[in-house]
Amino acid sequence: MNNRFFIEVDCARQNKHGQGAPGDVFLSQRDPDEGRIVCVLADGLGSGIKANVLATLTATMALKYVRSDMDICKAAGVIMSTLPVCSERKIGYSTFTIADIRPDGHIRMMEYDNPPAVLLEGPTVLPLEKKPMEIETAHLGRRPLFYSAFQVRQEMRLVLFSDGLSQAGMGRPRTPLGWTQERAVDFLREQIRRTPDISARQLCRAAVTEALRQDQFQAQDDISCAVIYFRRPRRLLVVTGPPIDARKDPLLAARVAEFDGRKVICGGTTANLIARELGRTVQVDLSFLDPEIPPVSTLEGVDLVTEGTLTMSRTAQLLEQNQEPDTSRPNAAVRLMNILLESDQIEFVVGTKINEAHQDPNLPVELDIRRNLIRRIVWLLNEKYMKQASIEFI
């Protein structure tokens, strides 16, 4: 993240019908010191385990080479020379797109046989000047690629997808040539036109869902769509646990009231503390009851109020399992996961006062380790979901 925008990266994927392993692989990694991000979308030839292994090999090599500052063109050549060649079709076993994104928004991109990447500013498609290149490979002779270097601005989106998306529905009476690149891009533009601030996560999932619909919900090929969204940072404050010193209670309440962004309180004691200091009332919302997770509450000026450790522990599990909040039972843990994933800069303020109610040895171990639980969530958000999350203990 830099001072101008946050770079949100997400990818949605659907395996080919009947295949347990994806033939498309998307990898991305943010350098914690530089803020630089490298993204790779690789599409293995065919489908299933074999395609998955070769796509994984391609994406892993590309990520490692570019991160180590190998020239992106040279990295592409090494990858293409390393991969085996299909004996019948005489083509490499994996196509790929590599995007090397600097924190100031400068991008270098290499594309090999994937559908052309799309750059959008709002719903407008911007032309990308791509330089055709040829790289000498060990097995395939000279192969054509496209190199581009460009600068992005706030509210631009870079979209990468595999041919399983653009060719979805191919051979059907209404779409004999498939969904096509043009119609897929029109769909993306329409989504942005309807919801200008649609997140990368929502947009890529919408595109894959529509491609799957074109395939009548039985994907003919692996379908992938990755969206890189350069947007104004979305801030979130998560408060859990009372301060160790009760004299800090008014300061914590004021911080919640004055925070410029969305706000979440986890824990009934914390919510009542803040409500007391602000002269407001916490009300339990019983409109949706879940057999495993306590219900949410409402508090004026706060976006979400949940129970504490049990809910956060479940949210951590959901994050680890890469669950989809849009398709999960909408309990408090899922709602917390959703608001975390829709945010960019997430500040956790963790009170360190011991909750006497949690000293019962018969209660789950998690109830005694709130701090470790928050550290686990922050690690997941930063490392797996490429957020910028921080912890402050009070």
XYZ file of C-alpha atoms in Angstrom:
394
model
C 0.000 0.000 0.000
C 1.165 3.508 -0.642
C -0.269 6.895 0.190
C -2.385 7.007 -2.958
C -4.103 3.652 -3.071
C -4.339 0.152 -1.717
C -3.830 -2.743 -4.118
C -6.521 -5.372 -3.614
C -5.818 -8.725 -5.273
C -8.235 -11.611 -5.539
C -8.921 -14.561 -7.801
C -11.967 -16.773 -8.272
C -11.728 -20.195 -9.831
C -13.956 -23.054 -10.903
C -12.572 -26.492 -11.697
C -13.559 -28.252 -14.897
C -16.632 -30.394 -14.279
C -15.641 -33.744 -12.804
C -12.074 -32.708 -11.928
C -10.887 -32.548 -8.338
C -7.737 -30.537 -9.064
C -7.637 -27.182 -10.840
C -5.741 -26.912 -14.111
C -5.444 -23.136 -13.566
C -3.227 -21.785 -10.807
C -3.071 -18.202 -9.545
C -0.316 -17.149 -7.151
C 0.366 -13.708 -5.732
C 2.797 -12.396 -3.169
C 3.375 -8.990 -1.582
C 6.828 -7.961 -0.417
C 6.248 -6.727 3.141
C 9.113 -4.232 2.943
C 8.780 -2.824 -0.582
C 5.016 -3.233 -0.992
C 5.704 -4.724 -4.397
C 3.261 -7.411 -5.602
C 3.861 -10.192 -8.116
C 0.867 -12.055 -9.564
C 0.932 -15.067 -11.886
C -1.962 -16.800 -13.623
C -0.901 -20.096 -15.212
C -3.152 -22.392 -17.257
C -1.920 -25.957 -17.587
C -2.650 -27.805 -20.812
C -5.689 -30.053 -20.404
C -7.172 -30.522 -16.983
C -6.819 -32.480 -13.782
C -3.729 -33.427 -11.811
C -1.256 -33.213 -14.693
C -2.395 -29.732 -15.679
C -2.366 -28.685 -12.033
C 1.208 -29.854 -11.497
C 2.519 -28.023 -14.553
C 0.529 -24.858 -13.896
C 1.762 -24.887 -10.295
C 5.336 -25.369 -11.501
C 4.958 -22.480 -13.947
C 3.406 -20.102 -11.436
C 5.892 -20.987 -8.708
C 8.891 -20.485 -10.982
C 7.563 -17.178 -12.290
C 6.846 -15.874 -8.811
C 10.279 -16.848 -7.537
C 12.211 -15.507 -10.523
C 10.454 -12.158 -10.729
C 10.586 -11.664 -6.945
C 14.332 -12.234 -7.100
C 14.607 -9.418 -9.662
C 15.337 -11.621 -12.648
C 14.393 -9.734 -15.809
C 10.772 -10.599 -16.560
C 11.574 -11.487 -20.192
C 14.426 -13.743 -19.140
C 12.196 -15.370 -16.523
C 9.593 -16.118 -19.204
C 12.260 -17.689 -21.405
C 13.550 -19.925 -18.610
C 10.051 -21.090 -17.773
C 9.183 -21.866 -21.393
C 12.426 -23.794 -21.860
C 11.890 -25.790 -18.686
C 8.356 -26.955 -19.254
C 7.813 -30.130 -21.286
C 6.089 -30.024 -24.667
C 2.960 -31.899 -25.727
C 4.143 -34.539 -28.186
C 0.968 -34.346 -30.276
C 0.123 -30.658 -30.273
C 3.712 -29.367 -30.166
C 2.857 -26.661 -27.684
C 4.042 -25.943 -24.183
C 2.192 -27.410 -21.276
C 1.248 -24.144 -19.621
C 0.317 -20.639 -20.672
C 0.827 -17.747 -18.253
C 0.459 -14.077 -17.435
C 2.930 -12.423 -15.064
C 2.287 -8.990 -13.532
C 5.027 -7.275 -11.528
C 3.336 -4.415 -9.665
C 5.292 -1.686 -7.912
C 3.730 0.160 -4.981
C 3.662 3.403 -7.030
C 1.389 1.707 -9.576
C 3.969 0.972 -12.256
C 3.351 -2.446 -13.799
C 5.438 -4.699 -16.016
C 3.503 -7.552 -17.546
C 4.345 -10.583 -19.678
C 1.609 -12.540 -21.436
C 1.999 -15.929 -23.085
C -1.047 -17.427 -24.801
C -3.595 -16.469 -22.128
C -6.533 -14.238 -23.164
C -5.356 -10.600 -23.250
C -5.302 -8.855 -19.880
C -7.795 -5.997 -19.551
C -7.193 -2.612 -17.934
C -10.301 -0.763 -16.778
C -10.779 2.714 -15.370
C -14.292 2.600 -14.030
C -16.245 0.860 -16.811
C -13.945 2.210 -19.536
C -11.476 -0.132 -21.194
C -8.059 1.504 -21.579
C -5.753 0.505 -24.433
C -2.622 -1.361 -23.431
C 0.370 -0.912 -25.664
C 1.813 -4.403 -25.891
C 5.178 -5.074 -27.445
C 5.303 -8.375 -29.369
C 8.390 -10.400 -28.568
C 9.863 -13.739 -29.437
C 11.817 -15.857 -27.012
C 14.079 -18.708 -28.037
C 13.184 -21.833 -26.073
C 14.921 -25.185 -25.750
C 12.015 -27.294 -27.005
C 9.680 -25.013 -28.914
C 11.985 -22.802 -30.940
C 11.033 -19.134 -31.008
C 7.729 -18.433 -29.254
C 5.681 -15.208 -29.342
C 4.883 -13.300 -26.165
C 3.642 -9.821 -25.338
C 5.373 -7.410 -22.977
C 3.828 -4.233 -21.613
C 4.791 -1.594 -19.071
C 2.296 0.983 -17.865
C 1.236 3.189 -14.985
C -2.090 2.843 -13.194
C -4.130 5.365 -11.216
C -6.545 5.104 -8.356
C -9.804 3.306 -9.262
C -8.232 1.321 -12.092
C -8.560 -2.463 -12.285
C -6.359 -4.981 -14.068
C -8.214 -8.186 -14.948
C -6.588 -11.493 -15.920
C -8.503 -14.592 -16.929
C -8.014 -18.006 -18.461
C -9.549 -19.214 -21.706
C -11.963 -21.336 -19.698
C -13.767 -18.059 -18.998
C -13.720 -16.492 -22.457
C -14.624 -19.819 -24.121
C -17.348 -20.783 -21.647
C -20.461 -22.071 -23.402
C -18.572 -22.883 -26.607
C -20.503 -25.133 -28.967
C -23.889 -24.353 -27.540
C -26.558 -23.014 -29.948
C -26.593 -19.538 -28.403
C -22.817 -19.308 -28.012
C -21.145 -21.404 -30.726
C -17.886 -19.463 -30.254
C -18.183 -19.301 -26.496
C -18.755 -16.319 -24.233
C -15.874 -14.545 -26.053
C -13.410 -11.989 -24.765
C -15.578 -9.091 -25.916
C -18.707 -10.226 -24.085
C -16.760 -11.157 -20.969
C -15.285 -7.657 -20.857
C -18.733 -6.138 -21.447
C -19.945 -8.128 -18.432
C -17.130 -6.730 -16.270
C -17.923 -3.192 -17.431
C -21.584 -3.632 -16.600
C -20.779 -4.891 -13.114
C -18.609 -1.836 -12.474
C -21.202 0.487 -13.975
C -23.832 -0.897 -11.585
C -21.513 -0.935 -8.539
C -18.624 1.491 -9.093
C -16.810 0.443 -5.902
C -17.266 -3.298 -6.407
C -14.332 -5.084 -4.781
C -11.865 -7.306 -6.584
C -13.282 -10.243 -4.637
C -16.867 -9.567 -5.709
C -15.995 -8.777 -9.333
C -13.913 -11.883 -10.015
C -16.545 -14.105 -8.404
C -19.297 -12.516 -10.454
C -17.329 -13.149 -13.665
C -16.649 -16.802 -12.841
C -20.264 -17.370 -11.831
C -21.461 -15.921 -15.137
C -18.964 -18.049 -17.096
C -20.211 -21.111 -15.241
C -23.759 -20.126 -16.169
C -22.673 -19.970 -19.830
C -21.491 -23.568 -19.366
C -24.891 -24.422 -17.866
C -23.196 -24.950 -14.492
C -20.930 -27.753 -15.708
C -17.610 -26.107 -16.545
C -16.144 -27.407 -19.811
C -12.695 -26.189 -18.787
C -11.045 -24.681 -15.733
C -12.323 -21.131 -15.262
C -10.248 -18.435 -13.550
C -10.558 -14.688 -13.161
C -8.140 -12.512 -11.175
C -8.794 -8.845 -10.438
C -6.208 -6.351 -9.191
C -7.983 -3.239 -7.920
C -6.134 -0.008 -7.165
C -8.459 1.710 -4.758
C -8.720 4.193 -1.926
C -7.939 2.231 1.272
C -10.995 0.959 3.148
C -10.307 1.267 6.858
C -11.699 -0.973 9.575
C -11.349 -0.811 13.364
C -11.887 -4.022 15.356
C -12.064 -3.616 19.131
C -12.102 -6.593 21.462
C -11.575 -6.815 25.210
C -11.621 -4.100 27.893
C -8.406 -2.146 28.565
C -6.322 -3.413 31.474
C -6.671 0.031 33.079
C -10.311 1.111 33.461
C -9.230 4.743 33.206
C -8.679 4.092 29.483
C -12.312 3.112 28.910
C -13.370 6.649 27.844
C -10.397 6.875 25.471
C -11.328 3.575 23.837
C -14.940 4.679 23.417
C -13.847 7.992 21.914
C -11.568 6.184 19.505
C -14.482 4.068 18.296
C -16.750 7.082 17.951
C -14.200 9.154 16.023
C -12.741 6.450 13.770
C -12.943 7.286 10.067
C -14.026 3.940 8.632
C -16.084 0.900 9.508
C -16.147 -0.360 13.102
C -16.565 -3.779 14.690
C -16.764 -4.701 18.369
C -16.158 -8.319 19.379
C -17.269 -9.173 22.911
C -20.300 -8.358 24.990
C -18.295 -6.789 27.829
C -16.456 -4.521 25.386
C -19.671 -3.519 23.631
C -21.366 -2.656 26.935
C -18.314 -0.674 28.026
C -18.351 1.448 24.872
C -22.130 1.838 24.957
C -21.910 3.033 28.579
C -19.221 5.594 27.777
C -21.095 6.889 24.725
C -24.511 6.906 26.398
C -25.935 4.393 23.971
C -27.604 0.982 24.252
C -26.571 -2.463 23.034
C -29.436 -4.577 21.744
C -29.213 -8.270 20.882
C -30.512 -9.049 17.398
C -32.482 -12.304 17.563
C -33.716 -12.183 13.973
C -31.175 -14.874 12.994
C -30.109 -17.625 15.400
C -27.272 -20.014 14.660
C -26.832 -23.290 16.604
C -23.055 -22.755 16.915
C -22.336 -19.023 16.963
C -23.926 -16.446 19.333
C -26.133 -13.816 17.677
C -24.985 -10.341 16.709
C -26.020 -7.180 18.549
C -26.579 -3.639 17.426
C -25.030 -0.417 18.710
C -25.537 2.995 17.153
C -22.495 4.040 15.120
C -20.970 0.547 14.966
C -21.214 -1.631 11.861
C -21.087 -5.016 13.606
C -21.191 -6.200 17.229
C -20.478 -9.863 17.943
C -19.686 -12.127 20.854
C -15.946 -12.360 21.457
C -13.662 -15.342 21.393
C -15.967 -18.064 20.094
C -16.973 -15.915 17.125
C -13.436 -14.792 16.336
C -12.142 -18.341 16.631
C -14.703 -19.481 14.093
C -13.813 -16.566 11.826
C -10.147 -17.593 11.959
C -11.140 -21.110 10.889
C -13.182 -19.728 7.994
C -10.239 -17.610 6.862
C -7.901 -20.609 7.057
C -10.328 -22.745 5.064
C -10.796 -20.017 2.442
C -14.555 -20.203 2.891
C -16.835 -18.051 0.763
C -18.887 -15.718 2.970
C -21.359 -15.164 0.142
C -22.364 -18.830 0.173
C -22.034 -19.579 3.904
C -24.686 -19.468 6.604
C -24.856 -15.763 7.539
C -23.960 -16.060 11.230
C -21.843 -13.589 13.170
C -18.528 -15.277 12.269
C -19.328 -15.182 8.562
C -20.387 -11.544 8.789
C -17.145 -10.726 10.560
C -15.166 -12.573 7.884
C -16.994 -10.692 5.141
C -16.302 -7.263 6.610
C -12.629 -8.183 7.119
C -12.250 -9.266 3.501
C -13.998 -6.148 2.225
C -11.511 -3.940 4.113
C -7.889 -3.032 3.371
C -6.320 -1.396 6.417
C -7.500 -3.204 9.541
C -6.583 -2.019 13.023
C -7.159 -4.447 15.896
C -7.301 -2.842 19.339
C -7.088 -5.620 21.913
C -7.829 -5.048 25.575
C -5.675 -7.081 27.933
C -7.903 -7.143 30.990
C -8.508 -10.759 32.034
C -12.109 -11.781 31.704
C -12.904 -13.654 34.901
C -15.700 -15.522 33.152
C -13.099 -17.259 30.995
C -11.114 -18.831 33.800
C -13.322 -21.907 33.959
C -11.005 -24.782 32.936
C -13.952 -26.555 31.327
C -14.274 -23.846 28.687
C -12.409 -24.168 25.343
C -8.740 -23.282 25.417
C -9.353 -20.471 22.925
C -11.155 -18.477 25.581
C -7.876 -17.966 27.418
C -5.777 -16.967 24.433
C -7.473 -13.954 22.870
C -4.183 -12.359 22.058
C -2.890 -15.400 20.191
C -6.181 -15.652 18.350
C -5.916 -12.078 17.116
C -2.310 -12.645 16.073
C -3.490 -15.662 14.077
C -6.205 -13.635 12.322
C -3.807 -10.791 11.557
C -1.266 -13.210 10.122
C -3.929 -14.751 7.876
C -5.140 -11.358 6.692
C -1.639 -10.149 5.882
C -0.108 -13.294 4.445
C -3.023 -15.075 2.810
C -5.346 -12.215 1.894
C -2.714 -9.481 1.358
C -4.351 -6.986 3.713
C -2.587 -4.462 5.900
C -3.601 -5.492 9.419
C -2.027 -4.395 12.688
C -2.492 -5.056 16.433
C -2.408 -2.690 19.363
C -2.688 -4.042 22.900
C -4.112 -1.753 25.554
